[in-house]
Amino acid sequence: MIRVLLSVCVFLTMSGLELRAQGAPPAPGVGVIEPTARRVVQWDEYTGRFEAVTQVEVRARVSGFVEAVNFRDGQLVNRGDLLFTIEKRSFELARDAAHAEVSRTTAQVALAQNDLDRAEPLLRNQTITARDVDQRRANLAVARAALDSAKAAQATAELNLEWCEVRSPIYGRISDRRIDPGNLVNGGQGSATVLTTIVSVNPIHFSFDASEADYLRYTRLLQSGQRASGRDAPNPVQVRLADETEWRREGRMNFVDNVVNPRAGTIRGRAILDNADGTLTPGTFGRMRLYGGEIDALMVPDAAIVSDQARKVLLVIGPENRVVPKVVELGPIIDGLRVIRTGLTAQDKVIVRALQTRWCGREWSYSRDPPLRQRNNRRVDGVRHHDPLLAFLHRPADLCGRALDHPDDCWGGCPTRLADCGISGNRPADRFDHRNLSRCLRRCGGVNGCDAH
């Protein structure tokens, strides 16, 4: 591989000297514009997930066999609708026994009351002692306590019998059944069996995470009086789904968390939206934009922005008509123009066309100097240009990052493979065909046809 690259370097250097001797064609023109200055409403976009306002796990409160399922999986249910029926016979017997116990204790209370009523006149005649009267009063109190206990047991039995009919606690959309008829379910509080789940439909929440930098910016706007806090005011939001292009769904903020996540550096927020048509489903991803105040912004066409790995760059005309790259921070797109937050001035002349023109199918020629890293360049007619053959050596995507015999899809769409030009990591350097490479470069329009994207 090293021998192949050395052979390529020698050939390209010699070819570059030959081309310099022949002269260069006139430099193609470029189109430039000045940034548009406007005062725009800033909408900060976030990715989040829809969540149900209310979500309920329907569990069995008594143990028994499931007799019937009274709903269709996935349907809308109203509050109080019957969902499951658990076998009632044992609970009906317990209710009857509790009712009988109430009757027995009621009779005991009546008997104890009669004994006390008879004893009180006898105490005045000193026929019985005061101790006997106190004993009968105690018997009456015990009988009344037993009656209260029996009534409580009766109420518990009736409540257990009522719980044999599992009903919906809210209005919403029900999930599928987790238990079929004939299965035994466990009731109680600790290990109660989950029968199904229900989520509310309208309204619906949209939860998202905002960066710490955005949170600090909102705080500064609050302190300056330009924007109210989402904790205190229902700031407007707009939401769209993944397959939607317009922001038609509107809502309002109703919650901001009280802490910033120290690991992620974000703070959780939540908005609430109407969902009368039921289109929004809990768990679905969406995009939300939040009102962030008004700012004075510079705007350029989105096509003028190029990428340099993780950075976004605008190419502008600098001193002596040289191309100067400027790293910028991007904002949202408004009315077809991209907002530039930082890195650009109103006096800059931004290049918007001709730099990304693909030259495949034409006679090979120099192009204007668009790259960010200017290596082995020269001046022709007062304008700086690249030596295309030497620039080929600095294509990391071809010679550093990938195999040499891959189809090069960055030469303006040229279908030629590098291996067809005689370049391959599997071939020795002494078999490298320099003439094949020269023909390929001319057929594919040179190496400057690859745009910065």
CSV table of C-alpha atoms in Angstrom, one decimal:
chain,number,residue,atom,x,y,z
A,1,MET,CA,0.0,0.0,0.0
A,2,ILE,CA,2.8,2.4,0.9
A,3,ARG,CA,4.6,1.7,-2.4
A,4,VAL,CA,1.3,2.3,-4.3
A,5,LEU,CA,0.8,5.7,-2.6
A,6,LEU,CA,4.4,6.7,-3.3
A,7,SER,CA,4.0,5.9,-7.0
A,8,VAL,CA,0.8,7.9,-7.1
A,9,CYS,CA,2.5,10.9,-5.4
A,10,VAL,CA,5.4,10.8,-8.0
A,11,PHE,CA,3.0,10.6,-10.9
A,12,LEU,CA,0.6,13.3,-9.7
A,13,THR,CA,3.5,15.6,-9.0
A,14,MET,CA,4.8,15.2,-12.5
A,15,SER,CA,1.4,15.5,-14.0
A,16,GLY,CA,0.8,18.7,-11.9
A,17,LEU,CA,4.0,20.2,-13.3
A,18,GLU,CA,2.9,19.4,-16.8
A,19,LEU,CA,-0.5,21.0,-16.3
A,20,ARG,CA,1.1,24.1,-14.8
A,21,ALA,CA,3.2,24.4,-17.9
A,22,GLN,CA,0.1,24.2,-20.1
A,23,GLY,CA,-1.7,27.0,-18.2
A,24,ALA,CA,-5.1,27.0,-16.5
A,25,PRO,CA,-8.5,27.8,-17.9
A,26,PRO,CA,-10.3,30.9,-16.7
A,27,ALA,CA,-11.8,30.7,-13.2
A,28,PRO,CA,-15.5,30.1,-13.2
A,29,GLY,CA,-17.7,32.8,-11.7
A,30,VAL,CA,-19.5,32.4,-8.3
A,31,GLY,CA,-22.7,33.8,-7.0
A,32,VAL,CA,-22.7,35.7,-3.7
A,33,ILE,CA,-25.4,37.3,-1.6
A,34,GLU,CA,-25.4,39.4,1.6
A,35,PRO,CA,-27.2,38.0,4.6
A,36,THR,CA,-30.8,39.1,5.2
A,37,ALA,CA,-31.2,40.9,8.5
A,38,ARG,CA,-34.7,40.4,10.1
A,39,ARG,CA,-36.3,40.4,13.5
A,40,VAL,CA,-37.8,37.0,13.8
A,41,VAL,CA,-39.7,35.0,16.4
A,42,GLN,CA,-37.4,32.3,17.7
A,43,TRP,CA,-38.9,28.8,18.1
A,44,ASP,CA,-36.6,26.3,19.8
A,45,GLU,CA,-37.2,22.8,18.5
A,46,TYR,CA,-37.0,19.7,20.7
A,47,THR,CA,-37.6,16.0,20.2
A,48,GLY,CA,-39.9,14.3,22.7
A,49,ARG,CA,-42.5,11.6,23.3
A,50,PHE,CA,-46.3,11.7,23.9
A,51,GLU,CA,-47.5,10.5,27.3
A,52,ALA,CA,-50.9,9.8,28.6
A,53,VAL,CA,-52.2,12.3,31.2
A,54,THR,CA,-53.6,9.3,33.2
A,55,GLN,CA,-52.4,5.7,33.0
A,56,VAL,CA,-54.0,3.0,35.1
A,57,GLU,CA,-53.1,-0.6,35.7
A,58,VAL,CA,-56.3,-2.6,36.3
A,59,ARG,CA,-55.7,-5.2,39.0
A,60,ALA,CA,-57.8,-7.7,40.8
A,61,ARG,CA,-58.8,-6.7,44.3
A,62,VAL,CA,-60.2,-10.1,45.3
A,63,SER,CA,-58.9,-13.6,44.5
A,64,GLY,CA,-61.0,-16.0,42.5
A,65,PHE,CA,-61.6,-17.4,39.0
A,66,VAL,CA,-62.3,-15.1,36.1
A,67,GLU,CA,-65.7,-15.9,34.7
A,68,ALA,CA,-66.0,-13.4,31.9
A,69,VAL,CA,-64.2,-10.6,30.0
A,70,ASN,CA,-66.6,-7.9,29.1
A,71,PHE,CA,-64.7,-5.7,26.6
A,72,ARG,CA,-63.0,-5.9,23.2
A,73,ASP,CA,-59.2,-5.5,23.2
A,74,GLY,CA,-58.2,-1.9,22.3
A,75,GLN,CA,-61.6,-0.3,22.5
A,76,LEU,CA,-62.5,3.0,24.2
A,77,VAL,CA,-64.1,2.5,27.6
A,78,ASN,CA,-66.0,4.9,29.9
A,79,ARG,CA,-65.6,5.3,33.6
A,80,GLY,CA,-67.6,2.6,35.3
A,81,ASP,CA,-67.8,0.1,32.4
A,82,LEU,CA,-67.7,-3.6,33.4
A,83,LEU,CA,-64.4,-5.1,32.3
A,84,PHE,CA,-64.0,-8.5,34.2
A,85,THR,CA,-66.3,-10.7,36.2
A,86,ILE,CA,-64.8,-12.9,39.0
A,87,GLU,CA,-66.7,-15.8,40.4
A,88,LYS,CA,-69.1,-14.5,43.0
A,89,ARG,CA,-70.5,-17.5,44.9
A,90,SER,CA,-68.0,-17.6,47.7
A,91,PHE,CA,-68.4,-13.9,48.2
A,92,GLU,CA,-72.1,-14.1,48.2
A,93,LEU,CA,-71.9,-16.7,51.0
A,94,ALA,CA,-69.6,-14.5,53.0
A,95,ARG,CA,-72.0,-11.6,52.6
A,96,ASP,CA,-74.9,-13.8,53.8
A,97,ALA,CA,-72.9,-14.9,56.8
A,98,ALA,CA,-72.0,-11.4,57.7
A,99,HIS,CA,-75.7,-10.4,57.4
A,100,ALA,CA,-76.7,-13.2,59.8
A,101,GLU,CA,-74.0,-12.1,62.3
A,102,VAL,CA,-75.5,-8.6,62.3
A,103,SER,CA,-78.9,-10.0,63.1
A,104,ARG,CA,-77.6,-12.1,66.0
A,105,THR,CA,-75.7,-9.2,67.5
A,106,THR,CA,-78.7,-7.0,67.1
A,107,ALA,CA,-80.7,-9.4,69.2
A,108,GLN,CA,-78.0,-9.5,71.9
A,109,VAL,CA,-78.0,-5.8,72.1
A,110,ALA,CA,-81.8,-5.8,72.6
A,111,LEU,CA,-81.6,-8.5,75.3
A,112,ALA,CA,-78.8,-6.6,77.2
A,113,GLN,CA,-80.9,-3.4,77.0
A,114,ASN,CA,-83.9,-5.1,78.5
A,115,ASP,CA,-81.9,-6.6,81.3
A,116,LEU,CA,-80.5,-3.2,82.2
A,117,ASP,CA,-84.0,-1.6,82.1
A,118,ARG,CA,-85.3,-4.1,84.6
A,119,ALA,CA,-82.3,-3.8,86.9
A,120,GLU,CA,-82.4,-0.1,87.4
A,121,PRO,CA,-85.8,0.1,89.3
A,122,LEU,CA,-84.7,-2.9,91.4
A,123,LEU,CA,-81.5,-1.0,92.4
A,124,ARG,CA,-83.7,1.9,93.8
A,125,ASN,CA,-85.6,-0.6,95.9
A,126,GLN,CA,-82.3,-2.2,96.9
A,127,THR,CA,-83.5,-5.6,95.7
A,128,ILE,CA,-80.2,-6.0,93.7
A,129,THR,CA,-76.8,-4.6,94.3
A,130,ALA,CA,-75.1,-1.9,92.3
A,131,ARG,CA,-72.6,-4.5,91.1
A,132,ASP,CA,-75.4,-6.4,89.3
A,133,VAL,CA,-76.5,-3.2,87.5
A,134,ASP,CA,-72.9,-2.4,86.4
A,135,GLN,CA,-72.6,-5.9,85.0
A,136,ARG,CA,-75.7,-5.6,82.9
A,137,ARG,CA,-74.5,-2.2,81.6
A,138,ALA,CA,-71.2,-3.8,80.6
A,139,ASN,CA,-73.1,-6.6,78.9
A,140,LEU,CA,-75.0,-4.0,76.9
A,141,ALA,CA,-71.8,-2.2,75.8
A,142,VAL,CA,-70.2,-5.5,74.7
A,143,ALA,CA,-73.3,-6.4,72.7
A,144,ARG,CA,-73.3,-3.0,71.0
A,145,ALA,CA,-69.6,-3.4,70.1
A,146,ALA,CA,-70.2,-6.8,68.7
A,147,LEU,CA,-73.0,-5.3,66.6
A,148,ASP,CA,-70.7,-2.7,65.2
A,149,SER,CA,-68.1,-5.3,64.4
A,150,ALA,CA,-70.7,-7.5,62.6
A,151,LYS,CA,-71.9,-4.5,60.6
A,152,ALA,CA,-68.3,-3.8,59.5
A,153,ALA,CA,-67.8,-7.4,58.5
A,154,GLN,CA,-71.0,-7.2,56.5
A,155,ALA,CA,-69.8,-4.1,54.7
A,156,THR,CA,-66.5,-5.8,53.9
A,157,ALA,CA,-68.3,-8.8,52.5
A,158,GLU,CA,-70.5,-6.6,50.4
A,159,LEU,CA,-67.4,-4.7,49.1
A,160,ASN,CA,-65.6,-7.9,48.2
A,161,LEU,CA,-68.7,-9.0,46.3
A,162,GLU,CA,-68.7,-5.7,44.5
A,163,TRP,CA,-65.1,-6.1,43.6
A,164,CYS,CA,-65.9,-9.3,41.8
A,165,GLU,CA,-67.0,-6.9,39.0
A,166,VAL,CA,-63.9,-5.1,37.8
A,167,ARG,CA,-64.9,-1.8,36.3
A,168,SER,CA,-63.0,0.9,34.5
A,169,PRO,CA,-61.8,3.7,36.8
A,170,ILE,CA,-61.3,6.3,33.9
A,171,TYR,CA,-62.3,7.1,30.4
A,172,GLY,CA,-59.7,6.0,27.9
A,173,ARG,CA,-58.4,3.4,25.6
A,174,ILE,CA,-58.0,-0.1,27.0
A,175,SER,CA,-55.2,-2.5,26.2
A,176,ASP,CA,-55.5,-6.2,25.6
A,177,ARG,CA,-56.6,-8.7,28.3
A,178,ARG,CA,-53.8,-10.2,30.3
A,179,ILE,CA,-56.0,-12.9,31.8
A,180,ASP,CA,-58.5,-15.1,30.0
A,181,PRO,CA,-61.7,-16.6,31.5
A,182,GLY,CA,-61.0,-19.6,33.7
A,183,ASN,CA,-57.8,-18.4,35.2
A,184,LEU,CA,-57.2,-17.8,38.9
A,185,VAL,CA,-56.2,-14.3,39.8
A,186,ASN,CA,-54.8,-13.1,43.1
A,187,GLY,CA,-56.2,-10.1,44.8
A,188,GLY,CA,-54.9,-7.8,47.5
A,189,GLN,CA,-52.4,-5.0,47.5
A,190,GLY,CA,-49.0,-6.5,47.2
A,191,SER,CA,-49.3,-9.3,44.7
A,192,ALA,CA,-52.5,-8.4,42.9
A,193,THR,CA,-52.7,-9.7,39.3
A,194,VAL,CA,-52.6,-7.1,36.5
A,195,LEU,CA,-55.6,-7.7,34.3
A,196,THR,CA,-55.1,-4.9,31.7
A,197,THR,CA,-54.1,-1.2,31.4
A,198,ILE,CA,-56.0,1.9,30.4
A,199,VAL,CA,-54.6,5.2,29.2
A,200,SER,CA,-56.5,8.5,28.9
A,201,VAL,CA,-56.9,9.9,25.4
A,202,ASN,CA,-57.8,13.6,25.6
A,203,PRO,CA,-55.9,15.7,26.5
A,204,ILE,CA,-52.4,14.3,26.1
A,205,HIS,CA,-48.9,15.3,27.4
A,206,PHE,CA,-45.7,15.8,25.4
A,207,SER,CA,-42.6,15.4,27.4
A,208,PHE,CA,-39.1,16.6,26.3
A,209,ASP,CA,-35.7,17.4,27.6
A,210,ALA,CA,-34.2,20.9,27.1
A,211,SER,CA,-30.5,21.6,27.4
A,212,GLU,CA,-29.0,23.5,30.3
A,213,ALA,CA,-27.9,26.3,28.0
A,214,ASP,CA,-31.5,26.7,26.8
A,215,TYR,CA,-32.8,26.7,30.4
A,216,LEU,CA,-30.3,29.4,31.3
A,217,ARG,CA,-31.3,31.5,28.3
A,218,TYR,CA,-35.0,31.2,29.3
A,219,THR,CA,-34.1,32.3,32.8
A,220,ARG,CA,-32.3,35.4,31.4
A,221,LEU,CA,-35.3,36.2,29.3
A,222,LEU,CA,-37.5,35.9,32.4
A,223,GLN,CA,-35.3,38.2,34.4
A,224,SER,CA,-35.3,40.8,31.6
A,225,GLY,CA,-39.1,40.6,31.2
A,226,GLN,CA,-39.0,39.4,27.6
A,227,ARG,CA,-40.6,36.0,28.3
A,228,ALA,CA,-42.6,34.4,31.1
A,229,SER,CA,-41.5,31.1,32.7
A,230,GLY,CA,-43.2,27.9,31.7
A,231,ARG,CA,-43.8,27.2,35.4
A,232,ASP,CA,-46.0,30.2,35.8
A,233,ALA,CA,-47.5,30.9,32.3
A,234,PRO,CA,-48.9,28.6,29.6
A,235,ASN,CA,-46.3,29.5,27.0
A,236,PRO,CA,-47.5,28.4,23.5
A,237,VAL,CA,-46.0,25.3,21.8
A,238,GLN,CA,-46.4,23.7,18.4
A,239,VAL,CA,-46.1,20.0,17.8
A,240,ARG,CA,-45.9,17.8,14.7
A,241,LEU,CA,-45.5,14.1,14.1
A,242,ALA,CA,-42.7,12.4,12.2
A,243,ASP,CA,-44.7,12.3,8.9
A,244,GLU,CA,-46.0,15.9,9.2
A,245,THR,CA,-44.3,18.9,7.7
A,246,GLU,CA,-46.4,21.7,9.1
A,247,TRP,CA,-46.9,22.8,12.7
A,248,ARG,CA,-50.7,22.5,13.0
A,249,ARG,CA,-51.0,21.1,16.5
A,250,GLU,CA,-50.9,23.7,19.2
A,251,GLY,CA,-50.6,23.4,23.0
A,252,ARG,CA,-49.2,25.1,26.1
A,253,MET,CA,-46.6,24.4,28.7
A,254,ASN,CA,-47.8,23.1,32.0
A,255,PHE,CA,-44.7,21.8,33.8
A,256,VAL,CA,-41.0,22.4,34.2
A,257,ASP,CA,-39.0,20.1,36.5
A,258,ASN,CA,-37.3,21.5,39.6
A,259,VAL,CA,-33.8,20.0,38.9
A,260,VAL,CA,-31.3,19.7,36.1
A,261,ASN,CA,-30.2,16.2,35.4
A,262,PRO,CA,-26.5,16.3,36.4
A,263,ARG,CA,-25.5,13.4,34.1
A,264,ALA,CA,-27.2,14.5,30.9
A,265,GLY,CA,-27.2,18.3,31.5
A,266,THR,CA,-30.9,18.6,30.6
A,267,ILE,CA,-34.1,19.6,32.4
A,268,ARG,CA,-37.4,18.0,31.8
A,269,GLY,CA,-40.4,19.9,30.5
A,270,ARG,CA,-43.9,19.0,29.6
A,271,ALA,CA,-46.7,20.5,27.4
A,272,ILE,CA,-50.4,19.6,27.1
A,273,LEU,CA,-52.3,19.4,23.9
A,274,ASP,CA,-55.9,18.6,22.8
A,275,ASN,CA,-56.4,15.2,21.2
A,276,ALA,CA,-60.0,15.2,20.4
A,277,ASP,CA,-59.6,13.1,17.3
A,278,GLY,CA,-57.4,10.5,19.1
A,279,THR,CA,-54.6,10.8,16.5
A,280,LEU,CA,-51.8,11.3,19.1
A,281,THR,CA,-50.9,8.0,20.8
A,282,PRO,CA,-48.9,7.7,24.0
A,283,GLY,CA,-45.3,6.6,23.3
A,284,THR,CA,-45.2,8.2,19.9
A,285,PHE,CA,-42.2,10.4,19.0
A,286,GLY,CA,-42.7,14.0,17.8
A,287,ARG,CA,-41.1,17.3,17.3
A,288,MET,CA,-42.0,20.4,19.4
A,289,ARG,CA,-41.1,24.0,19.0
A,290,LEU,CA,-41.3,26.3,22.0
A,291,TYR,CA,-41.6,30.1,21.9
A,292,GLY,CA,-38.2,31.5,22.7
A,293,GLY,CA,-38.7,35.2,22.2
A,294,GLU,CA,-37.8,37.6,19.4
A,295,ILE,CA,-34.3,38.0,18.1
A,296,ASP,CA,-32.4,40.0,15.4
A,297,ALA,CA,-31.1,37.4,13.1
A,298,LEU,CA,-29.1,37.0,9.9
A,299,MET,CA,-30.5,34.6,7.4
A,300,VAL,CA,-29.0,32.9,4.3
A,301,PRO,CA,-30.2,30.1,1.9
A,302,ASP,CA,-29.8,26.7,3.4
A,303,ALA,CA,-28.0,25.5,0.3
A,304,ALA,CA,-25.1,27.8,1.0
A,305,ILE,CA,-24.2,25.9,4.2
A,306,VAL,CA,-21.5,23.2,3.9
A,307,SER,CA,-20.4,20.6,6.4
A,308,ASP,CA,-16.9,20.0,7.7
A,309,GLN,CA,-17.3,16.9,9.8
A,310,ALA,CA,-19.3,18.1,12.9
A,311,ARG,CA,-19.1,21.8,12.0
A,312,LYS,CA,-21.3,23.9,9.8
A,313,VAL,CA,-19.4,26.4,7.5
A,314,LEU,CA,-20.3,29.3,5.2
A,315,LEU,CA,-17.9,30.3,2.5
A,316,VAL,CA,-17.5,34.0,2.1
A,317,ILE,CA,-15.5,36.3,-0.2
A,318,GLY,CA,-12.6,37.7,1.9
A,319,PRO,CA,-9.7,40.1,1.1
A,320,GLU,CA,-8.2,39.9,-2.4
A,321,ASN,CA,-11.2,37.8,-3.5
A,322,ARG,CA,-10.1,34.8,-1.6
A,323,VAL,CA,-12.6,32.3,-0.3
A,324,VAL,CA,-12.7,32.3,3.5
A,325,PRO,CA,-14.5,29.7,5.5
A,326,LYS,CA,-16.5,30.8,8.6
A,327,VAL,CA,-17.8,28.3,11.2
A,328,VAL,CA,-21.3,29.2,12.1
A,329,GLU,CA,-24.0,28.1,14.5
A,330,LEU,CA,-27.3,27.3,12.8
A,331,GLY,CA,-30.8,28.2,13.9
A,332,PRO,CA,-34.2,27.1,12.5
A,333,ILE,CA,-35.4,27.6,9.0
A,334,ILE,CA,-37.9,30.5,8.7
A,335,ASP,CA,-39.6,31.3,5.4
A,336,GLY,CA,-37.1,29.1,3.5
A,337,LEU,CA,-34.0,30.8,5.0
A,338,ARG,CA,-31.7,29.4,7.6
A,339,VAL,CA,-31.1,31.6,10.7
A,340,ILE,CA,-27.4,32.0,11.6
A,341,ARG,CA,-27.0,32.4,15.3
A,342,THR,CA,-23.3,33.2,15.4
A,343,GLY,CA,-20.2,33.4,13.1
A,344,LEU,CA,-21.5,35.7,10.4
A,345,THR,CA,-21.7,39.5,10.0
A,346,ALA,CA,-24.1,41.6,7.9
A,347,GLN,CA,-21.3,42.7,5.6
A,348,ASP,CA,-20.1,39.3,4.6
A,349,LYS,CA,-20.6,38.2,1.0
A,350,VAL,CA,-21.8,34.6,1.1
A,351,ILE,CA,-21.1,32.2,-1.8
A,352,VAL,CA,-24.3,30.5,-2.8
A,353,ARG,CA,-23.6,28.8,-6.1
A,354,ALA,CA,-20.9,27.5,-8.4
A,355,LEU,CA,-18.7,26.1,-5.6
A,356,GLN,CA,-20.7,22.9,-5.4
A,357,THR,CA,-21.1,22.5,-9.2
A,358,ARG,CA,-20.2,19.0,-10.4
A,359,TRP,CA,-18.0,18.9,-13.4
A,360,CYS,CA,-18.4,15.2,-14.5
A,361,GLY,CA,-18.9,14.9,-18.2
A,362,ARG,CA,-16.9,18.1,-19.0
A,363,GLU,CA,-13.3,18.7,-19.9
A,364,TRP,CA,-11.3,18.9,-16.7
A,365,SER,CA,-10.8,22.4,-15.3
A,366,TYR,CA,-10.0,24.2,-12.1
A,367,SER,CA,-12.8,25.3,-9.8
A,368,ARG,CA,-13.0,28.1,-7.3
A,369,ASP,CA,-11.3,27.5,-4.0
A,370,PRO,CA,-14.1,26.0,-1.8
A,371,PRO,CA,-12.3,23.6,0.6
A,372,LEU,CA,-11.6,24.5,4.2
A,373,ARG,CA,-8.1,23.0,4.2
A,374,GLN,CA,-6.1,24.7,1.5
A,375,ARG,CA,-3.1,22.6,0.6
A,376,ASN,CA,-0.8,22.7,-2.4
A,377,ASN,CA,-2.7,25.6,-4.0
A,378,ARG,CA,-1.6,28.2,-6.4
A,379,ARG,CA,-2.7,31.5,-7.9
A,380,VAL,CA,-4.0,31.9,-11.4
A,381,ASP,CA,-5.2,35.3,-12.7
A,382,GLY,CA,-5.1,36.8,-9.2
A,383,VAL,CA,-7.4,34.1,-7.8
A,384,ARG,CA,-6.2,31.1,-5.6
A,385,HIS,CA,-6.9,27.7,-7.1
A,386,HIS,CA,-6.2,24.1,-6.2
A,387,ASP,CA,-3.9,21.8,-8.1
A,388,PRO,CA,-6.4,19.0,-8.7
A,389,LEU,CA,-3.9,16.2,-8.9
A,390,LEU,CA,-2.2,17.1,-5.7
A,391,ALA,CA,-5.5,17.7,-4.0
A,392,PHE,CA,-6.4,14.1,-4.9
A,393,LEU,CA,-3.7,13.0,-2.5
A,394,HIS,CA,-5.4,14.8,0.3
A,395,ARG,CA,-8.8,13.1,-0.1
A,396,PRO,CA,-9.0,11.3,3.2
A,397,ALA,CA,-12.3,9.7,2.2
A,398,ASP,CA,-10.5,7.9,-0.6
A,399,LEU,CA,-6.9,7.2,0.5
A,400,CYS,CA,-7.2,7.2,4.3
A,401,GLY,CA,-10.7,6.2,5.3
A,402,ARG,CA,-11.7,3.6,2.8
A,403,ALA,CA,-10.2,1.0,0.4
A,404,LEU,CA,-8.7,2.3,-2.8
A,405,ASP,CA,-10.8,0.1,-5.0
A,406,HIS,CA,-14.2,1.3,-3.9
A,407,PRO,CA,-16.7,3.0,-6.2
A,408,ASP,CA,-16.1,6.7,-5.8
A,409,ASP,CA,-19.5,8.3,-5.5
A,410,CYS,CA,-18.1,11.8,-4.7
A,411,TRP,CA,-16.7,12.6,-8.2
A,412,GLY,CA,-19.8,14.3,-9.4
A,413,GLY,CA,-21.7,11.1,-9.7
A,414,CYS,CA,-19.0,9.5,-12.0
A,415,PRO,CA,-19.5,5.7,-12.0
A,416,THR,CA,-15.8,5.0,-12.6
A,417,ARG,CA,-14.1,2.8,-9.9
A,418,LEU,CA,-10.6,3.7,-8.8
A,419,ALA,CA,-9.6,0.1,-9.4
A,420,ASP,CA,-10.4,0.7,-13.1
A,421,CYS,CA,-7.9,3.5,-13.1
A,422,GLY,CA,-5.2,1.1,-12.1
A,423,ILE,CA,-5.2,2.0,-8.3
A,424,SER,CA,-5.7,-0.9,-5.9
A,425,GLY,CA,-4.3,-1.7,-2.5
A,426,ASN,CA,-3.7,-5.3,-3.8
A,427,ARG,CA,-1.5,-4.4,-6.7
A,428,PRO,CA,2.2,-3.7,-6.5
A,429,ALA,CA,3.5,-0.3,-7.2
A,430,ASP,CA,5.5,-1.4,-10.3
A,431,ARG,CA,2.3,-2.4,-12.0
A,432,PHE,CA,0.5,1.0,-11.4
A,433,ASP,CA,-0.7,2.5,-14.7
A,434,HIS,CA,-0.2,6.3,-14.5
A,435,ARG,CA,-1.9,6.8,-17.9
A,436,ASN,CA,-5.1,5.1,-16.7
A,437,LEU,CA,-5.3,7.5,-13.7
A,438,SER,CA,-4.8,10.5,-15.9
A,439,ARG,CA,-7.6,9.3,-18.3
A,440,CYS,CA,-9.9,8.7,-15.3
A,441,LEU,CA,-9.3,12.2,-13.9
A,442,ARG,CA,-10.1,13.8,-17.2
A,443,ARG,CA,-13.2,11.6,-17.8
A,444,CYS,CA,-14.6,12.3,-14.3
A,445,GLY,CA,-14.0,16.0,-14.3
A,446,GLY,CA,-11.1,16.0,-11.9
A,447,VAL,CA,-11.2,15.8,-8.1
A,448,ASN,CA,-12.7,19.2,-7.4
A,449,GLY,CA,-16.1,18.1,-8.4
A,450,CYS,CA,-16.7,16.7,-4.9
A,451,ASP,CA,-18.7,19.2,-2.8
A,452,ALA,CA,-18.1,19.8,0.8
A,453,HIS,CA,-21.1,17.6,1.8
